[in-house]
mmCIF file of C-alpha atoms in Angstrom:
data_model
loop_
_atom_site.group_PDB
_atom_site.id
_atom_site.type_symbol
_atom_site.label_atom_id
_atom_site.label_comp_id
_atom_site.label_asym_id
_atom_site.label_seq_id
_atom_site.Cartn_x
_atom_site.Cartn_y
_atom_site.Cartn_z
ATOM 1 C CA MET A 288 -17.200 10.591 -1.363
ATOM 2 C CA ILE A 289 -17.374 12.861 -4.438
ATOM 3 C CA THR A 290 -17.667 11.466 -7.971
ATOM 4 C CA GLY A 291 -16.156 13.017 -11.096
ATOM 5 C CA THR A 292 -14.142 12.089 -14.185
ATOM 6 C CA SER A 293 -10.391 12.003 -14.642
ATOM 7 C CA GLU A 294 -7.396 10.386 -16.324
ATOM 8 C CA TYR A 295 -4.699 8.670 -14.306
ATOM 9 C CA SER A 296 -1.408 10.516 -14.085
ATOM 10 C CA GLY A 297 1.054 7.743 -14.883
ATOM 11 C CA LEU A 298 1.898 6.637 -11.345
ATOM 12 C CA LEU A 299 0.529 3.176 -12.103
ATOM 13 C CA GLU A 300 2.738 3.007 -15.182
ATOM 14 C CA ARG A 301 5.701 4.078 -13.046
ATOM 15 C CA ARG A 302 4.974 1.268 -10.594
ATOM 16 C CA LEU A 303 4.654 -1.357 -13.304
ATOM 17 C CA SER A 304 7.793 -0.272 -15.147
ATOM 18 C CA ASN A 305 9.993 -2.124 -12.660
ATOM 19 C CA PHE A 306 8.175 -5.374 -13.409
ATOM 20 C CA SER A 307 8.397 -5.418 -17.191
ATOM 21 C CA LEU A 308 11.022 -4.935 -19.880
ATOM 22 C CA ASN A 309 8.440 -2.780 -21.670
ATOM 23 C CA ASN A 310 8.228 0.462 -19.683
ATOM 24 C CA LYS A 311 5.163 1.583 -21.649
ATOM 25 C CA ILE A 312 3.160 -1.550 -21.064
ATOM 26 C CA ILE A 313 0.184 0.310 -19.566
ATOM 27 C CA SER A 314 0.024 2.804 -22.447
ATOM 28 C CA GLY A 315 -3.125 2.429 -24.479
ATOM 29 C CA SER A 316 -4.982 0.553 -21.759
ATOM 30 C CA PRO A 317 -8.335 1.921 -20.559
ATOM 31 C CA GLY A 318 -8.269 5.346 -18.964
ATOM 32 C CA ALA A 319 -10.225 6.276 -15.876
ATOM 33 C CA VAL A 320 -13.978 6.287 -16.384
ATOM 34 C CA ARG A 321 -14.767 7.708 -12.956
ATOM 35 C CA ASN A 322 -12.912 9.543 -10.242
ATOM 36 C CA LEU A 323 -13.708 9.348 -6.529
ATOM 37 C CA GLU A 324 -12.552 11.902 -3.986
ATOM 38 C CA PHE A 325 -12.610 11.199 -0.255
ATOM 39 C CA PRO A 326 -12.612 14.509 1.666
ATOM 40 C CA ALA A 327 -12.717 12.554 4.931
ATOM 41 C CA ALA A 328 -11.671 9.044 5.924
ATOM 42 C CA GLU A 329 -14.163 6.483 4.617
ATOM 43 C CA MET A 330 -14.574 2.717 4.760
ATOM 44 C CA ILE A 331 -15.596 0.915 1.553
ATOM 45 C CA ALA A 332 -16.995 -2.620 1.736
ATOM 46 C CA SER A 333 -15.623 -5.199 -0.688
ATOM 47 C CA ASP A 334 -19.072 -5.507 -2.294
ATOM 48 C CA GLU A 335 -18.858 -1.872 -3.381
ATOM 49 C CA MET A 336 -15.456 -2.337 -5.022
ATOM 50 C CA GLY A 337 -16.370 -5.582 -6.772
ATOM 51 C CA SER A 338 -15.046 -6.671 -10.156
ATOM 52 C CA GLY A 339 -16.641 -4.013 -12.387
ATOM 53 C CA HIS A 340 -13.740 -1.590 -12.064
ATOM 54 C CA LEU A 341 -10.093 -1.552 -11.134
ATOM 55 C CA TRP A 342 -9.548 1.005 -8.357
ATOM 56 C CA VAL A 343 -6.247 2.879 -8.821
ATOM 57 C CA LEU A 344 -5.170 5.258 -6.071
ATOM 58 C CA GLU A 345 -4.235 8.593 -7.634
ATOM 59 C CA SER A 346 -3.214 10.299 -4.394
ATOM 60 C CA GLY A 347 -3.479 9.672 -0.673
ATOM 61 C CA TYR A 348 -3.423 6.327 1.093
ATOM 62 C CA GLY A 349 -5.677 3.341 1.615
ATOM 63 C CA PHE A 350 -5.626 0.271 3.843
ATOM 64 C CA THR A 351 -7.227 -3.160 3.877
ATOM 65 C CA VAL A 352 -9.143 -3.639 7.115
ATOM 66 C CA SER A 353 -10.603 -6.730 8.777
ATOM 67 C CA ILE A 354 -13.090 -6.744 11.644
ATOM 68 C CA LEU A 355 -12.133 -9.366 14.225
ATOM 69 C CA PRO A 356 -14.771 -11.503 16.005
ATOM 70 C CA ASP A 357 -14.481 -9.361 19.160
ATOM 71 C CA GLY A 358 -15.126 -6.190 17.152
ATOM 72 C CA ARG A 359 -11.536 -4.942 17.027
ATOM 73 C CA ARG A 360 -10.037 -3.862 13.701
ATOM 74 C CA HIS A 361 -6.926 -5.251 12.089
ATOM 75 C CA ILE A 362 -5.166 -3.290 9.338
ATOM 76 C CA SER A 363 -3.406 -5.787 7.083
ATOM 77 C CA ASP A 364 -1.862 -3.815 4.199
ATOM 78 C CA LEU A 365 -1.105 -0.308 2.934
ATOM 79 C CA PHE A 366 -1.608 1.241 -0.512
ATOM 80 C CA GLY A 367 0.004 4.469 -1.694
ATOM 81 C CA PRO A 368 -0.252 6.618 -4.840
ATOM 82 C CA GLY A 369 -0.475 4.590 -8.049
ATOM 83 C CA ALA A 370 -1.425 1.395 -6.220
ATOM 84 C CA ILE A 371 -4.123 -0.982 -7.439
ATOM 85 C CA CYS A 372 -6.476 -1.238 -4.472
ATOM 86 C CA ASN A 373 -8.681 -4.165 -5.459
ATOM 87 C CA TRP A 374 -6.697 -6.537 -7.670
ATOM 88 C CA THR A 375 -7.632 -9.498 -5.445
ATOM 89 C CA THR A 376 -11.368 -8.825 -5.534
ATOM 90 C CA PHE A 377 -11.204 -7.836 -9.217
ATOM 91 C CA ARG A 378 -9.844 -11.310 -10.048
ATOM 92 C CA ALA A 379 -11.813 -13.174 -7.352
ATOM 93 C CA PRO A 380 -15.047 -11.270 -6.570
ATOM 94 C CA LYS A 381 -16.069 -13.691 -3.805
ATOM 95 C CA VAL A 382 -13.101 -12.640 -1.666
ATOM 96 C CA ARG A 383 -14.200 -10.168 1.005
ATOM 97 C CA MET A 384 -11.789 -7.314 1.686
ATOM 98 C CA ASN A 385 -12.861 -4.036 3.285
ATOM 99 C CA PHE A 386 -10.905 -0.922 2.379
ATOM 100 C CA MET A 387 -10.322 2.332 4.264
ATOM 101 C CA PHE A 388 -9.278 5.503 2.434
ATOM 102 C CA VAL A 389 -7.746 8.362 4.421
ATOM 103 C CA GLY A 390 -9.124 11.862 4.023
ATOM 104 C CA GLY A 391 -7.847 13.640 0.919
ATOM 105 C CA SER A 392 -7.448 10.450 -1.111
ATOM 106 C CA ASN A 393 -8.337 10.392 -4.797
ATOM 107 C CA VAL A 394 -9.133 7.192 -6.725
ATOM 108 C CA ASN A 395 -9.547 6.500 -10.437
ATOM 109 C CA LEU A 396 -11.817 3.662 -11.565
ATOM 110 C CA LEU A 397 -10.726 1.829 -14.734
ATOM 111 C CA ASP A 398 -13.403 -0.013 -16.695
ATOM 112 C CA GLY A 399 -13.262 -3.730 -15.909
ATOM 113 C CA GLU A 400 -14.579 -5.013 -19.235
ATOM 114 C CA GLU A 401 -12.118 -2.891 -21.197
ATOM 115 C CA LEU A 402 -9.289 -4.138 -18.996
ATOM 116 C CA VAL A 403 -10.218 -7.789 -19.559
ATOM 117 C CA ALA A 404 -10.227 -7.106 -23.315
ATOM 118 C CA ALA A 405 -6.822 -5.420 -22.985
ATOM 119 C CA PHE A 406 -5.519 -8.491 -21.132
ATOM 120 C CA ARG A 407 -6.563 -10.685 -24.069
ATOM 121 C CA GLU A 408 -4.768 -8.413 -26.529
ATOM 122 C CA GLN A 409 -1.747 -7.817 -24.269
ATOM 123 C CA PRO A 410 -1.133 -10.899 -22.090
ATOM 124 C CA GLN A 411 2.069 -9.252 -20.877
ATOM 125 C CA LEU A 412 -0.005 -6.492 -19.260
ATOM 126 C CA GLN A 413 -1.801 -8.932 -16.973
ATOM 127 C CA ALA A 414 1.487 -10.727 -16.262
ATOM 128 C CA THR A 415 3.163 -7.460 -15.312
ATOM 129 C CA ILE A 416 0.346 -6.502 -12.938
ATOM 130 C CA GLY A 417 0.533 -10.012 -11.498
ATOM 131 C CA ARG A 418 4.247 -9.588 -10.738
ATOM 132 C CA HIS A 419 3.555 -6.198 -9.151
ATOM 133 C CA GLU A 420 0.909 -7.750 -6.915
ATOM 134 C CA MET A 421 3.212 -10.665 -6.054
ATOM 135 C CA ALA A 422 5.704 -8.098 -4.763
ATOM 136 C CA ARG A 423 2.938 -6.810 -2.475
ATOM 137 C CA THR A 424 2.274 -10.358 -1.253
ATOM 138 C CA LEU A 425 5.969 -10.944 -0.530
ATOM 139 C CA ARG A 426 6.231 -7.674 1.382
ATOM 140 C CA THR A 427 3.156 -8.548 3.439
ATOM 141 C CA ALA A 428 4.589 -11.988 4.259
ATOM 142 C CA GLN A 429 7.849 -10.342 5.369
ATOM 143 C CA ARG A 430 5.934 -7.959 7.640
ATOM 144 C CA THR A 431 3.881 -10.837 9.075
ATOM 145 C CA ARG A 432 7.071 -12.700 10.002
ATOM 146 C CA ALA A 433 8.350 -9.548 11.700
ATOM 147 C CA LEU A 434 5.117 -9.164 13.694
ATOM 148 C CA ILE A 435 5.429 -12.760 14.895
ATOM 149 C CA ALA A 436 9.155 -12.974 15.618
ATOM 150 C CA LEU A 437 10.608 -9.514 16.330
ATOM 151 C CA PRO A 438 10.461 -7.220 19.376
ATOM 152 C CA GLY A 439 8.219 -4.154 19.324
ATOM 153 C CA PRO A 440 10.737 -1.583 18.027
ATOM 154 C CA ASP A 441 11.740 -3.854 15.124
ATOM 155 C CA ARG A 442 8.100 -4.548 14.276
ATOM 156 C CA MET A 443 7.514 -0.823 14.020
ATOM 157 C CA MET A 444 10.691 -0.276 12.014
ATOM 158 C CA THR A 445 9.588 -2.957 9.541
ATOM 159 C CA LEU A 446 6.274 -1.149 9.113
ATOM 160 C CA LEU A 447 8.058 2.175 8.588
ATOM 161 C CA LEU A 448 10.250 0.547 5.929
ATOM 162 C CA ASP A 449 7.076 -0.745 4.249
ATOM 163 C CA PHE A 450 5.675 2.801 4.066
ATOM 164 C CA ARG A 451 9.025 3.893 2.639
ATOM 165 C CA SER A 452 8.811 1.068 0.079
ATOM 166 C CA GLU A 453 5.282 2.080 -0.934
ATOM 167 C CA ALA A 454 6.343 5.650 -1.690
ATOM 168 C CA GLY A 455 9.409 4.502 -3.615
ATOM 169 C CA ALA A 456 7.335 2.118 -5.735
ATOM 170 C CA ALA A 457 5.616 5.126 -7.330
ATOM 171 C CA GLY A 458 8.853 7.078 -7.709
ATOM 172 C CA LEU A 459 7.931 9.443 -4.861
ATOM 173 C CA PRO A 460 10.326 10.710 -2.156
ATOM 174 C CA LYS A 461 10.883 8.019 0.485
ATOM 175 C CA ASP A 462 12.289 10.228 3.239
ATOM 176 C CA PRO A 463 10.836 11.336 5.532
ATOM 177 C CA VAL A 464 8.292 8.526 5.775
ATOM 178 C CA ARG A 465 4.758 9.935 5.665
ATOM 179 C CA ILE A 466 2.419 7.995 7.963
ATOM 180 C CA PRO A 467 -1.254 8.983 7.496
ATOM 181 C CA LEU A 468 -2.358 7.032 10.586
ATOM 182 C CA ARG A 469 -2.856 7.912 14.232
ATOM 183 C CA GLN A 470 -1.014 5.917 16.895
ATOM 184 C CA GLY A 471 -4.107 3.849 17.654
ATOM 185 C CA GLU A 472 -4.337 2.869 13.976
ATOM 186 C CA LEU A 473 -0.629 1.980 13.931
ATOM 187 C CA GLY A 474 -1.480 -0.323 16.824
ATOM 188 C CA GLU A 475 -4.166 -1.971 14.692
ATOM 189 C CA PHE A 476 -1.427 -2.627 12.137
ATOM 190 C CA ILE A 477 1.135 -4.224 14.463
ATOM 191 C CA GLY A 478 -1.274 -5.754 16.975
ATOM 192 C CA GLN A 479 -0.443 -3.482 19.926
ATOM 193 C CA THR A 480 -2.289 -0.975 22.082
ATOM 194 C CA GLU A 481 -1.957 2.748 21.519
ATOM 195 C CA VAL A 482 0.014 3.022 24.783
ATOM 196 C CA HIS A 483 2.471 0.373 23.579
ATOM 197 C CA VAL A 484 2.852 2.122 20.207
ATOM 198 C CA SER A 485 3.690 5.368 22.011
ATOM 199 C CA ARG A 486 6.360 3.584 24.066
ATOM 200 C CA VAL A 487 7.840 1.895 20.983
ATOM 201 C CA LEU A 488 8.083 5.168 19.066
ATOM 202 C CA LYS A 489 9.669 6.835 22.090
ATOM 203 C CA SER A 490 12.211 3.989 22.287
ATOM 204 C CA LEU A 491 13.089 4.317 18.588
ATOM 205 C CA LYS A 492 13.516 8.064 18.958
ATOM 206 C CA GLU A 493 15.645 7.827 22.110
ATOM 207 C CA SER A 494 17.899 5.239 20.466
ATOM 208 C CA ASP A 495 18.428 7.609 17.510
ATOM 209 C CA ARG A 496 16.773 5.296 15.004
ATOM 210 C CA ILE A 497 14.025 7.743 13.974
ATOM 211 C CA ALA A 498 13.204 11.432 14.118
ATOM 212 C CA THR A 499 9.602 12.628 14.268
ATOM 213 C CA TRP A 500 7.924 14.956 11.791
ATOM 214 C CA ARG A 501 4.474 16.533 11.795
ATOM 215 C CA ASP A 502 2.936 13.824 9.613
ATOM 216 C CA GLY A 503 5.502 11.052 9.770
ATOM 217 C CA PHE A 504 8.975 9.885 10.683
ATOM 218 C CA GLU A 505 12.489 9.942 9.326
ATOM 219 C CA ILE A 506 14.472 6.718 9.522
ATOM 220 C CA LEU A 507 17.873 8.155 10.382
ATOM 221 C CA ASP A 508 19.946 5.373 8.795
ATOM 222 C CA PRO A 509 17.625 3.383 6.488
ATOM 223 C CA GLU A 510 20.404 1.337 4.878
ATOM 224 C CA SER A 511 21.629 0.206 8.282
ATOM 225 C CA GLU A 512 18.074 -0.746 9.313
ATOM 226 C CA ILE A 513 17.598 -2.677 6.066
ATOM 227 C CA ARG A 514 20.775 -4.668 6.686
ATOM 228 C CA ARG A 515 20.077 -5.270 10.376
ATOM 229 C CA LEU A 516 16.530 -6.506 9.775
ATOM 230 C CA ASP A 517 17.482 -8.347 6.562
ATOM 231 C CA TYR A 518 14.681 -6.341 4.957
ATOM 232 C CA VAL A 519 13.946 -6.921 1.262
ATOM 233 C CA ASP A 520 11.942 -4.434 -0.808
ATOM 234 C CA PRO A 521 10.368 -6.459 -3.671
ATOM 235 C CA PHE A 522 9.202 -3.254 -5.342
ATOM 236 C CA ALA A 523 12.790 -2.000 -5.599
ATOM 237 C CA SER A 524 14.239 -5.254 -6.900
ATOM 238 C CA GLY A 525 11.456 -6.021 -9.386
ATOM 239 C CA LEU A 526 10.232 -9.462 -10.416
ATOM 240 C CA HIS A 527 10.987 -9.675 -14.135
ATOM 241 C CA GLY A 528 9.594 -12.658 -15.958
#
């Protein structure tokens, strides 16, 4: 991890714009006080993230990770460019939530005290962030239902649509879907072995539902998949108050 200074690029503002009638709601709020670069994949404990700063992902990807009692890992959510990585622990410091950043990720840290002051002056700012984070909660609940109820190929397709949603939330290209995880890590996401993940991806490819790229996949007919799975992207629809 390398420390420096930076200003965020506006991806957070782009994300929040779909959750507020005021597209410039983040303007004037605290800029980044520190910048962290992760040349290689690195796990950050929740104690290190804490409530002193808001961690905003400038580039790359991050994931919340839990360690199960038997030592296995479970990846529970994904965070792309512009995402707030630690809103839960920022608001509730006692919540434990480990975070894994992939190599090449870049994170800006916004000053927590300045943000709290900004919330007092601009209550709509906190409300807008809250709606953005509610969209994340709804998407996670949708994925959890899929992991419980759907067959393997549809579980994987739901996860691919979630990666597509995460890119679109920041106004980035959604196709092809970039997946910065190895097959074993995808298995930690959907609760399957690496062998099973390989079989599921092969099945999706042979049924002409996906095409493979060097660092991801292309969903060949995303609108059809969205209709078939009754998939809802809360980040696309917005949650205006």
